[in-house]
PDB file of C-alpha atoms in Angstrom:
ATOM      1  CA  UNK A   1      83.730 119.241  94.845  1.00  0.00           C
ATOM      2  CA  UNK A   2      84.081 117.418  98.322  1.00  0.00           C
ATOM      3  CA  UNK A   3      82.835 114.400  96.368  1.00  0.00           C
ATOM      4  CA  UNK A   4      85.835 114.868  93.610  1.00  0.00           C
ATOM      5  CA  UNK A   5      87.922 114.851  96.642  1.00  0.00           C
ATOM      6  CA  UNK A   6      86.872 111.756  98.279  1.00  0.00           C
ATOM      7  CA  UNK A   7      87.067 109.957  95.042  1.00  0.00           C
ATOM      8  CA  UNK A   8      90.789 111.107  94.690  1.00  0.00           C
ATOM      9  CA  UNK A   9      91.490 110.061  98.498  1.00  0.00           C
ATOM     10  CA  UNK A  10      89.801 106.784  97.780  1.00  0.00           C
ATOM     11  CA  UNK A  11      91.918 106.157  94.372  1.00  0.00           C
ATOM     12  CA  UNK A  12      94.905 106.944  96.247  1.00  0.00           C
ATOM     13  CA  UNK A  13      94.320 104.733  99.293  1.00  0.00           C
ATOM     14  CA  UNK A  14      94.279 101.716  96.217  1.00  0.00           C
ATOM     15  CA  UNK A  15      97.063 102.661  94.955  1.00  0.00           C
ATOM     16  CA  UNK A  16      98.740 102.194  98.189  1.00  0.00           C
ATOM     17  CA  UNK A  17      97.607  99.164  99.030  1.00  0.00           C
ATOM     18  CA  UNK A  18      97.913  97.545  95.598  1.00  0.00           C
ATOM     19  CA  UNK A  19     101.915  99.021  96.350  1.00  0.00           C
ATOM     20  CA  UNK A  20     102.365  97.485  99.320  1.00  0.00           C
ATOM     21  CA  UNK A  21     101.254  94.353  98.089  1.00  0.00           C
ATOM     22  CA  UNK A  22     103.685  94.824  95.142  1.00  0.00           C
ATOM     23  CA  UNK A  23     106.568  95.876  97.356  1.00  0.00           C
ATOM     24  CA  UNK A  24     106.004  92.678 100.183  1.00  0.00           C
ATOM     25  CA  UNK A  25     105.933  90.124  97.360  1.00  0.00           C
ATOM     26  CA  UNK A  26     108.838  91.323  94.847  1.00  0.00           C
ATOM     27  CA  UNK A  27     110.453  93.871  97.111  1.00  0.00           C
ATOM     28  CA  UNK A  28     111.628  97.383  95.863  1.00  0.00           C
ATOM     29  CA  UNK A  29     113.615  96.390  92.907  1.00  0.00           C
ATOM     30  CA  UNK A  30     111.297  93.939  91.609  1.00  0.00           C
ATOM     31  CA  UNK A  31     108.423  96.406  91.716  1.00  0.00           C
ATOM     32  CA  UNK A  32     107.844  98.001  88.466  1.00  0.00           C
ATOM     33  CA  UNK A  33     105.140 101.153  88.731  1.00  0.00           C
ATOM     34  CA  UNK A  34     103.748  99.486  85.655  1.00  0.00           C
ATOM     35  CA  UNK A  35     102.974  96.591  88.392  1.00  0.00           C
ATOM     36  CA  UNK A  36     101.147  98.609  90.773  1.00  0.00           C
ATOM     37  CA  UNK A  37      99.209 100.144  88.229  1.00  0.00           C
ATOM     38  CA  UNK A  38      98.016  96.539  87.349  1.00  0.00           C
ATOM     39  CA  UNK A  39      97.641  95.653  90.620  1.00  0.00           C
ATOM     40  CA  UNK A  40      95.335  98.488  91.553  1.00  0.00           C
ATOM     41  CA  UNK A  41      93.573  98.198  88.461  1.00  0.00           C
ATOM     42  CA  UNK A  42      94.222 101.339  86.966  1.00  0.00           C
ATOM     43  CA  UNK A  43      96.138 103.049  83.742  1.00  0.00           C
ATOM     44  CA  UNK A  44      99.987 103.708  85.049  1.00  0.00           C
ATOM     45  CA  UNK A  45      99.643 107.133  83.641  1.00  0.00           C
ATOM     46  CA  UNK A  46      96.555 107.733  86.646  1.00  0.00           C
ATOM     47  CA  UNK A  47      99.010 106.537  89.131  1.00  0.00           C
ATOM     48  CA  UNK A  48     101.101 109.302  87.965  1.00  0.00           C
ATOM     49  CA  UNK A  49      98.926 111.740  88.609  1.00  0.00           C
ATOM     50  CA  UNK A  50      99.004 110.305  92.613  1.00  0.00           C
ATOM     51  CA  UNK A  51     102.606 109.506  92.641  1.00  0.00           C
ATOM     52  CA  UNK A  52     105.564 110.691  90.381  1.00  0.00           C
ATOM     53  CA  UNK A  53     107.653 107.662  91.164  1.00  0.00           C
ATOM     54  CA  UNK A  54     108.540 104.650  92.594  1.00  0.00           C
ATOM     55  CA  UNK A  55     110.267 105.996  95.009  1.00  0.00           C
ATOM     56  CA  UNK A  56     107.675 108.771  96.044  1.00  0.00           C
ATOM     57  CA  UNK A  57     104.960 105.423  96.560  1.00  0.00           C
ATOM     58  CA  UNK A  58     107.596 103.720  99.074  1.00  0.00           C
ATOM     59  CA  UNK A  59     108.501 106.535 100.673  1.00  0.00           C
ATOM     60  CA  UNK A  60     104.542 107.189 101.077  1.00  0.00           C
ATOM     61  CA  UNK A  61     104.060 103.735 102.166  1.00  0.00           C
ATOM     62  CA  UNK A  62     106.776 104.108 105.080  1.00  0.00           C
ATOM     63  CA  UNK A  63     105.328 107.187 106.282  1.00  0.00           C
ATOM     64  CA  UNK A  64     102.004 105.700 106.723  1.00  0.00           C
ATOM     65  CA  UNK A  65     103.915 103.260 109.156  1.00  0.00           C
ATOM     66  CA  UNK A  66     105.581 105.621 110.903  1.00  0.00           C
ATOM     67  CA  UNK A  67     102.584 107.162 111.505  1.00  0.00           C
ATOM     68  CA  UNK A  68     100.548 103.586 112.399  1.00  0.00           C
ATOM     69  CA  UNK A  69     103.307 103.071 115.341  1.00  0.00           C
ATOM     70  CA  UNK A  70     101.586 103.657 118.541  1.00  0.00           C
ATOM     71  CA  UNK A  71     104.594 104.277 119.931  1.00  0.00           C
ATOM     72  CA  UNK A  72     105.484 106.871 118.006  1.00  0.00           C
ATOM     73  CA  UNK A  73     102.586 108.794 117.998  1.00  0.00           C
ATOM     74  CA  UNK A  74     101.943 108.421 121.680  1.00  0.00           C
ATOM     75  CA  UNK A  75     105.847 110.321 122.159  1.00  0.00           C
ATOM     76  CA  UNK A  76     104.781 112.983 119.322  1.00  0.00           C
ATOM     77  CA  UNK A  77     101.475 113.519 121.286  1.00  0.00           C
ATOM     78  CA  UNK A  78     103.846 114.141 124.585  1.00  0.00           C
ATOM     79  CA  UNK A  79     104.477 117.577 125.753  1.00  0.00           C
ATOM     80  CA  UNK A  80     107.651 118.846 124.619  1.00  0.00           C
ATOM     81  CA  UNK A  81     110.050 118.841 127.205  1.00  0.00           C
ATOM     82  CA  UNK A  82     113.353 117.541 127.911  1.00  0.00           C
ATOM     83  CA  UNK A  83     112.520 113.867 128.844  1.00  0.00           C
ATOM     84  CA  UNK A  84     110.504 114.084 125.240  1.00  0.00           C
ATOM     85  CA  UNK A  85     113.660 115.134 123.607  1.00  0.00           C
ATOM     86  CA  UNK A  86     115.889 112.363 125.379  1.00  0.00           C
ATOM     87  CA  UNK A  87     113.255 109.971 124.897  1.00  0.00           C
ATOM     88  CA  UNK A  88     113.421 110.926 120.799  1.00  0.00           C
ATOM     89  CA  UNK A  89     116.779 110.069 120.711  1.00  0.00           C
ATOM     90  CA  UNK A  90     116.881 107.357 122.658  1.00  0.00           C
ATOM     91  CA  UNK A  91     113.824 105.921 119.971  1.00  0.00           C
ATOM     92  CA  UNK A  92     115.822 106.601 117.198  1.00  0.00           C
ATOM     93  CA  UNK A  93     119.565 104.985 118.301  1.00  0.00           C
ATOM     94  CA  UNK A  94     116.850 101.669 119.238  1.00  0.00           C
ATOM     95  CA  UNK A  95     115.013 102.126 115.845  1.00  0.00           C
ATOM     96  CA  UNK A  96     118.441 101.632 114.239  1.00  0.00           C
ATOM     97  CA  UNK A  97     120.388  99.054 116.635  1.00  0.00           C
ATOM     98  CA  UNK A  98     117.307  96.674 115.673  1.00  0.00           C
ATOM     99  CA  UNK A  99     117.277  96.993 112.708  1.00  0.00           C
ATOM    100  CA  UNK A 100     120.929  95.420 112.088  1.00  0.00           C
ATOM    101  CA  UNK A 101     120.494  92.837 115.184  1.00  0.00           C
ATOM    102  CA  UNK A 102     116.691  91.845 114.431  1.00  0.00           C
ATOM    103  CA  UNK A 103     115.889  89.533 111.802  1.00  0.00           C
ATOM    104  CA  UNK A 104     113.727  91.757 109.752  1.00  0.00           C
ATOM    105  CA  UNK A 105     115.485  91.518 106.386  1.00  0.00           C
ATOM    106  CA  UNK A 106     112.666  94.421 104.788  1.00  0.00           C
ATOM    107  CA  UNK A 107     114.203  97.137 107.843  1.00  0.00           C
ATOM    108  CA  UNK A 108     117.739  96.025 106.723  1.00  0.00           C
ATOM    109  CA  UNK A 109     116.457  96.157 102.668  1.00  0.00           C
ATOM    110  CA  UNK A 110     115.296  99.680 103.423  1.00  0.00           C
ATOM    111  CA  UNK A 111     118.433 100.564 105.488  1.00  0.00           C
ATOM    112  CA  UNK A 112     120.406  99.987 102.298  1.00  0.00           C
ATOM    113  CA  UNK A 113     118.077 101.482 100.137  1.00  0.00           C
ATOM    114  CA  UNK A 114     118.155 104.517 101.862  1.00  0.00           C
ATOM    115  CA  UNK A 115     122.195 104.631 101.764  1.00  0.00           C
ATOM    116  CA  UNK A 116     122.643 103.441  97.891  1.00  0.00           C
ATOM    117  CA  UNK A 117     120.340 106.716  97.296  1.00  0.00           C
ATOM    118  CA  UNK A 118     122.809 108.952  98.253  1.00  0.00           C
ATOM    119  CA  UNK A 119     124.981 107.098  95.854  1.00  0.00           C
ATOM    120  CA  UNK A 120     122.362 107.208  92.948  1.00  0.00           C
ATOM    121  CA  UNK A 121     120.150 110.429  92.307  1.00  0.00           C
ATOM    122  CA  UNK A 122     119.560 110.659  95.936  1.00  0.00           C
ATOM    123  CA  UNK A 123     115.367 110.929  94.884  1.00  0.00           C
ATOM    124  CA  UNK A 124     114.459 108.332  97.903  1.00  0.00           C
ATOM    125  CA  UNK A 125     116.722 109.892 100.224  1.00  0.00           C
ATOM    126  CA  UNK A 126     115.182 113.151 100.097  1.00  0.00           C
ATOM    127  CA  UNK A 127     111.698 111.938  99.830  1.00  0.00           C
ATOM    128  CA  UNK A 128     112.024 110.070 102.741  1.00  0.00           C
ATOM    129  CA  UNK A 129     113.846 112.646 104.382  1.00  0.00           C
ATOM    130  CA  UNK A 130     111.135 115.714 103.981  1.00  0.00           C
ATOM    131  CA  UNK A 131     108.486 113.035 105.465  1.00  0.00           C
ATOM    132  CA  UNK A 132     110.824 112.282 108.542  1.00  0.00           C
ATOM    133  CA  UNK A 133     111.247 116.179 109.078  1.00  0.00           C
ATOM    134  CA  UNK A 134     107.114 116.653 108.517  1.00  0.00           C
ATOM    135  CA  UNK A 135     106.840 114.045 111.536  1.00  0.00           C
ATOM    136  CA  UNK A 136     109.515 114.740 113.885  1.00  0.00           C
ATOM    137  CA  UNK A 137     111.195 117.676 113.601  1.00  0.00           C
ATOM    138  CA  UNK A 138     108.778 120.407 115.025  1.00  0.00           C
ATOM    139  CA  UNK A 139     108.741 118.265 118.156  1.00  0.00           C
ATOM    140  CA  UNK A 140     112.501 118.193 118.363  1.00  0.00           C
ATOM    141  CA  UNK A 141     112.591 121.343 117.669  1.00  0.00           C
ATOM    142  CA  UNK A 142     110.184 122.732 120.625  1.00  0.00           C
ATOM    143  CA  UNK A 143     111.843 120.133 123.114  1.00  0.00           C
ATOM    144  CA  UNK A 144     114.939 121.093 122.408  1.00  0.00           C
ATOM    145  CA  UNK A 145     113.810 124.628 122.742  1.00  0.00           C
ATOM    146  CA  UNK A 146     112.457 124.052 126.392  1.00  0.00           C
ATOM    147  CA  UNK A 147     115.873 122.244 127.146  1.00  0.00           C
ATOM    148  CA  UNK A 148     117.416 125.358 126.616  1.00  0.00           C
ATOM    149  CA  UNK A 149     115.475 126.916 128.827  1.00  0.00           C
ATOM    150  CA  UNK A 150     115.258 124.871 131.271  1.00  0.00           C
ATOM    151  CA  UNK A 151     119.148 125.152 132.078  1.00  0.00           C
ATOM    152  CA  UNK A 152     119.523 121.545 130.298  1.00  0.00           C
ATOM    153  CA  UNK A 153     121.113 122.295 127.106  1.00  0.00           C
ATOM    154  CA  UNK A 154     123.086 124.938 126.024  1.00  0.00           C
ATOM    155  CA  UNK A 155     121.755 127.039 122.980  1.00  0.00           C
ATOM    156  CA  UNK A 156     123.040 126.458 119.484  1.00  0.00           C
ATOM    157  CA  UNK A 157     123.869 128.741 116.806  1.00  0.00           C
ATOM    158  CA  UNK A 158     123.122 126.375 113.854  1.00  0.00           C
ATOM    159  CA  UNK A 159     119.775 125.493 112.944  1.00  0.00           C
ATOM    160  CA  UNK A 160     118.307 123.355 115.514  1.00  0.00           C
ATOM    161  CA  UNK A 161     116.586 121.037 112.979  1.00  0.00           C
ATOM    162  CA  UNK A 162     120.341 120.197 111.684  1.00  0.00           C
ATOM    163  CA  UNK A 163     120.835 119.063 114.788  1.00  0.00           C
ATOM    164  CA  UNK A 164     118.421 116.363 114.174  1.00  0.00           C
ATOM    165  CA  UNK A 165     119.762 115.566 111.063  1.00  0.00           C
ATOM    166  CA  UNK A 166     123.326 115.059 112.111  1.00  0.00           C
ATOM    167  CA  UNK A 167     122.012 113.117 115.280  1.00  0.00           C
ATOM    168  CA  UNK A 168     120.034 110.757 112.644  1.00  0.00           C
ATOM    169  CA  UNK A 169     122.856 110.445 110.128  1.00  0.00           C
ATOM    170  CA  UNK A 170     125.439 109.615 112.822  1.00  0.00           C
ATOM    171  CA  UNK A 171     123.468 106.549 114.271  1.00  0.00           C
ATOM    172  CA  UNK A 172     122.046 105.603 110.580  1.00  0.00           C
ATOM    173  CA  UNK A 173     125.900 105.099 109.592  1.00  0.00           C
ATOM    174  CA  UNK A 174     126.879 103.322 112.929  1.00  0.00           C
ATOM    175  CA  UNK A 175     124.095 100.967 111.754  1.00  0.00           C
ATOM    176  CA  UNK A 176     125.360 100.556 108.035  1.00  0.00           C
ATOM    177  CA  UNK A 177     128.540  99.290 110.016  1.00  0.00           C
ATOM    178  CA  UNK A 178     126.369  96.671 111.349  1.00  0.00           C
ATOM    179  CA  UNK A 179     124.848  95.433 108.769  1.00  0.00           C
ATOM    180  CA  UNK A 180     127.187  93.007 106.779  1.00  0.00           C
ATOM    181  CA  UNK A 181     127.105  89.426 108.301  1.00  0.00           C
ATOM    182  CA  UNK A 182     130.618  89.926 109.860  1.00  0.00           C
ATOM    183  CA  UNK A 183     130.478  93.890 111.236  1.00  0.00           C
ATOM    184  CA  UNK A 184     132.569  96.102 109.225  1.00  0.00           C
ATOM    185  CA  UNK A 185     132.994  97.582 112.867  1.00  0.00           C
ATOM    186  CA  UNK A 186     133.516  95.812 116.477  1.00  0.00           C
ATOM    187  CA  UNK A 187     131.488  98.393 118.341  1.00  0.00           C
ATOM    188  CA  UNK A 188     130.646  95.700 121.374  1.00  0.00           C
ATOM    189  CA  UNK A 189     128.155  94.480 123.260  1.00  0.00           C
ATOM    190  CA  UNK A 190     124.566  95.736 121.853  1.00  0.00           C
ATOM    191  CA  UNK A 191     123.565  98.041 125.312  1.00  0.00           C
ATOM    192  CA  UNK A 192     126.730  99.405 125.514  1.00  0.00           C
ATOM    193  CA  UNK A 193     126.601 100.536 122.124  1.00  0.00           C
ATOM    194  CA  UNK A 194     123.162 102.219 122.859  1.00  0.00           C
ATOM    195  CA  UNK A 195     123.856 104.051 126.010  1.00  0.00           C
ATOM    196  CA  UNK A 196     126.978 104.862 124.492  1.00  0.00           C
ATOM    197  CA  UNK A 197     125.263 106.466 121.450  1.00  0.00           C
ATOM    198  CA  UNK A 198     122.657 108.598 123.332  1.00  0.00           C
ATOM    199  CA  UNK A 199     124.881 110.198 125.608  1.00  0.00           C
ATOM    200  CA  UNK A 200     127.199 111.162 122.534  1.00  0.00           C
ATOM    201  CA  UNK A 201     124.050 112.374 120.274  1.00  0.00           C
ATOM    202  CA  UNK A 202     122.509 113.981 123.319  1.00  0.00           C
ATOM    203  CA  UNK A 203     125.780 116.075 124.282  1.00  0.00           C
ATOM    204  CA  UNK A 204     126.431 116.584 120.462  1.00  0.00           C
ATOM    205  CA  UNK A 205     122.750 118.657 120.505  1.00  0.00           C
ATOM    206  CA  UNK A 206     123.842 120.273 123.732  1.00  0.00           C
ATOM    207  CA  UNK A 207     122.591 118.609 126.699  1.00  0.00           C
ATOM    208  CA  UNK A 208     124.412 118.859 129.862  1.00  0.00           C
ATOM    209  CA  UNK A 209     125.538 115.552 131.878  1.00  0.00           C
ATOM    210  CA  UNK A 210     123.631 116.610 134.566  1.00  0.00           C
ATOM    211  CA  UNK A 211     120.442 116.487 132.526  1.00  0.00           C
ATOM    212  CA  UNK A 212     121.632 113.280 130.595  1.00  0.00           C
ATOM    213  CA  UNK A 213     122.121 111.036 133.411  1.00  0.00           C
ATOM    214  CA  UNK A 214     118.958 112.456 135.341  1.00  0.00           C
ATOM    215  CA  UNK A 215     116.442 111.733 132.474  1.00  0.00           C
ATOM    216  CA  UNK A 216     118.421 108.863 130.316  1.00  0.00           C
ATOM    217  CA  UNK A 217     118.980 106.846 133.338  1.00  0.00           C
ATOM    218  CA  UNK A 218     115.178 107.121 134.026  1.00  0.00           C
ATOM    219  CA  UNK A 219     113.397 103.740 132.777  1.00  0.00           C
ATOM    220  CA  UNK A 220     116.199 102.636 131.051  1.00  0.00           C
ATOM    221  CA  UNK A 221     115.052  99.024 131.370  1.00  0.00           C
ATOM    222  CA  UNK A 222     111.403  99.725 130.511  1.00  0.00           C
ATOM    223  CA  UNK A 223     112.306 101.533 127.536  1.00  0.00           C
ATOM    224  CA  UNK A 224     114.181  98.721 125.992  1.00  0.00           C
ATOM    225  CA  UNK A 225     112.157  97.641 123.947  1.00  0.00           C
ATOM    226  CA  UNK A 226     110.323 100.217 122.188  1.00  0.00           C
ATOM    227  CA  UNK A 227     111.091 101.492 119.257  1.00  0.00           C
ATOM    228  CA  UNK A 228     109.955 105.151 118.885  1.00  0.00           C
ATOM    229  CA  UNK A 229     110.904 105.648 114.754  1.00  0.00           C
ATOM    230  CA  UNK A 230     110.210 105.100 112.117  1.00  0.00           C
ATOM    231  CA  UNK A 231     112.205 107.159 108.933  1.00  0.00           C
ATOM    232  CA  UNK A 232     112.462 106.621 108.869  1.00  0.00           C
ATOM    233  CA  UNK A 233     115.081 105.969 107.161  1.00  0.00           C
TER     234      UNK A 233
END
């Protein structure tokens, strides 16, 4: 039996690799799964039985980098605390700024992926979405929980992982704004924007100013460069 299963984890692992060949070399619309299937030398109906879709393989794929980031895992590894929970959405508003004034056109690709699924059958979106939540969101959650009781944020009566959601939805639409080669929006100079954008996500999940300007002012310089997210999205 534990052999079956290493044989399945092993097939899989192909699969993924032959994909992300695939995906580098003809991007997401130009990858068939009929491709990867060639690619990782296998029947298209096996890959099935890894992967019901396209979309389920990318979405995959971009999980595994989330999870590759050192960065990333070294804040999910942190204990959850305030400063964790500012530092999570200070990673994601960077995450998303970047992506619109770097010049990796695959971010900006997935960016607009992400949005023209909500358009279409919305499969990527939630996909993508459930592995973001798997990652994150239990660490939001228990940060956000010891803000509260550590007379930084004031207690919510809606779901605290909506929180995150709207938080990551807000900034992932200030970036589609971003994203055309002349801004569909003059939101100013790049720092501004990101300060700007923490302290209105951080208040919008209940944290006081107090505990805004003690911990987002903290490192602010040293922090400017990470990027803490993946979806991530």
């Amino acid at each position: 039996m534990s052999s079956l299963r290493m044989t399945s984890d092993l097939r899989r692992q192909l699969i993924l690799g032959a994909a992300k060949r695939c995906f580098a070399r003809h991007g997401y619309t130009g990858t068939t799964t009929k491709s990867v299937a060639a690619a990782a030398a296998i029947s298209e109906a096996l890959l099935f039985k890894h992967f019901p879709s396209k979309a389920a393989l990318y979405a995959e794929i971009l999980s595994d980098e989330c999870e590759a980031d050192p960065a990333l895992m070294e804040l999910l590894e942190r204990e959850p605390s305030t400063a964790t929970l500012v530092e999570l959405i200070r990673g994601m508003v960077q995450h998303f700024l970047m992506i619109a004034d770097g010049p990796d056109q695959e971010e900006a690709q997935r960016l607009r992926l992400t949005a023209t699924s909500h358009l279409d059958d919305g499969e990527f979106a939630r996909l993508l979405y459930a592995k973001i939540e798997t990652l994150i969101g239990a660490v939001f959650v228990a940060s956000l929980e010891r803000a509260v009781a550590a007379g930084d944020a004031r207690a919510s009566g809606s779901e605290p992982l909506n929180l995150f959601w709207f938080a990551h939805h807000t900034v992932m639409t200030a970036a589609l704004t971003r994203l055309p080669s002349v801004p569909c929006l003059a939101y100013g100079r790049a720092n501004d924007l990101e300060r700007q954008l923490c302290e209105f996500l951080l208040r919008g999940i209940g944290l006081n100013d107090a505990a805004i300007a003690s911990h987002l002012g903290r490192d602010q310089a040293a922090c400017a460069g990470k990027t803490a997210i993946a979806e991530s999205a």
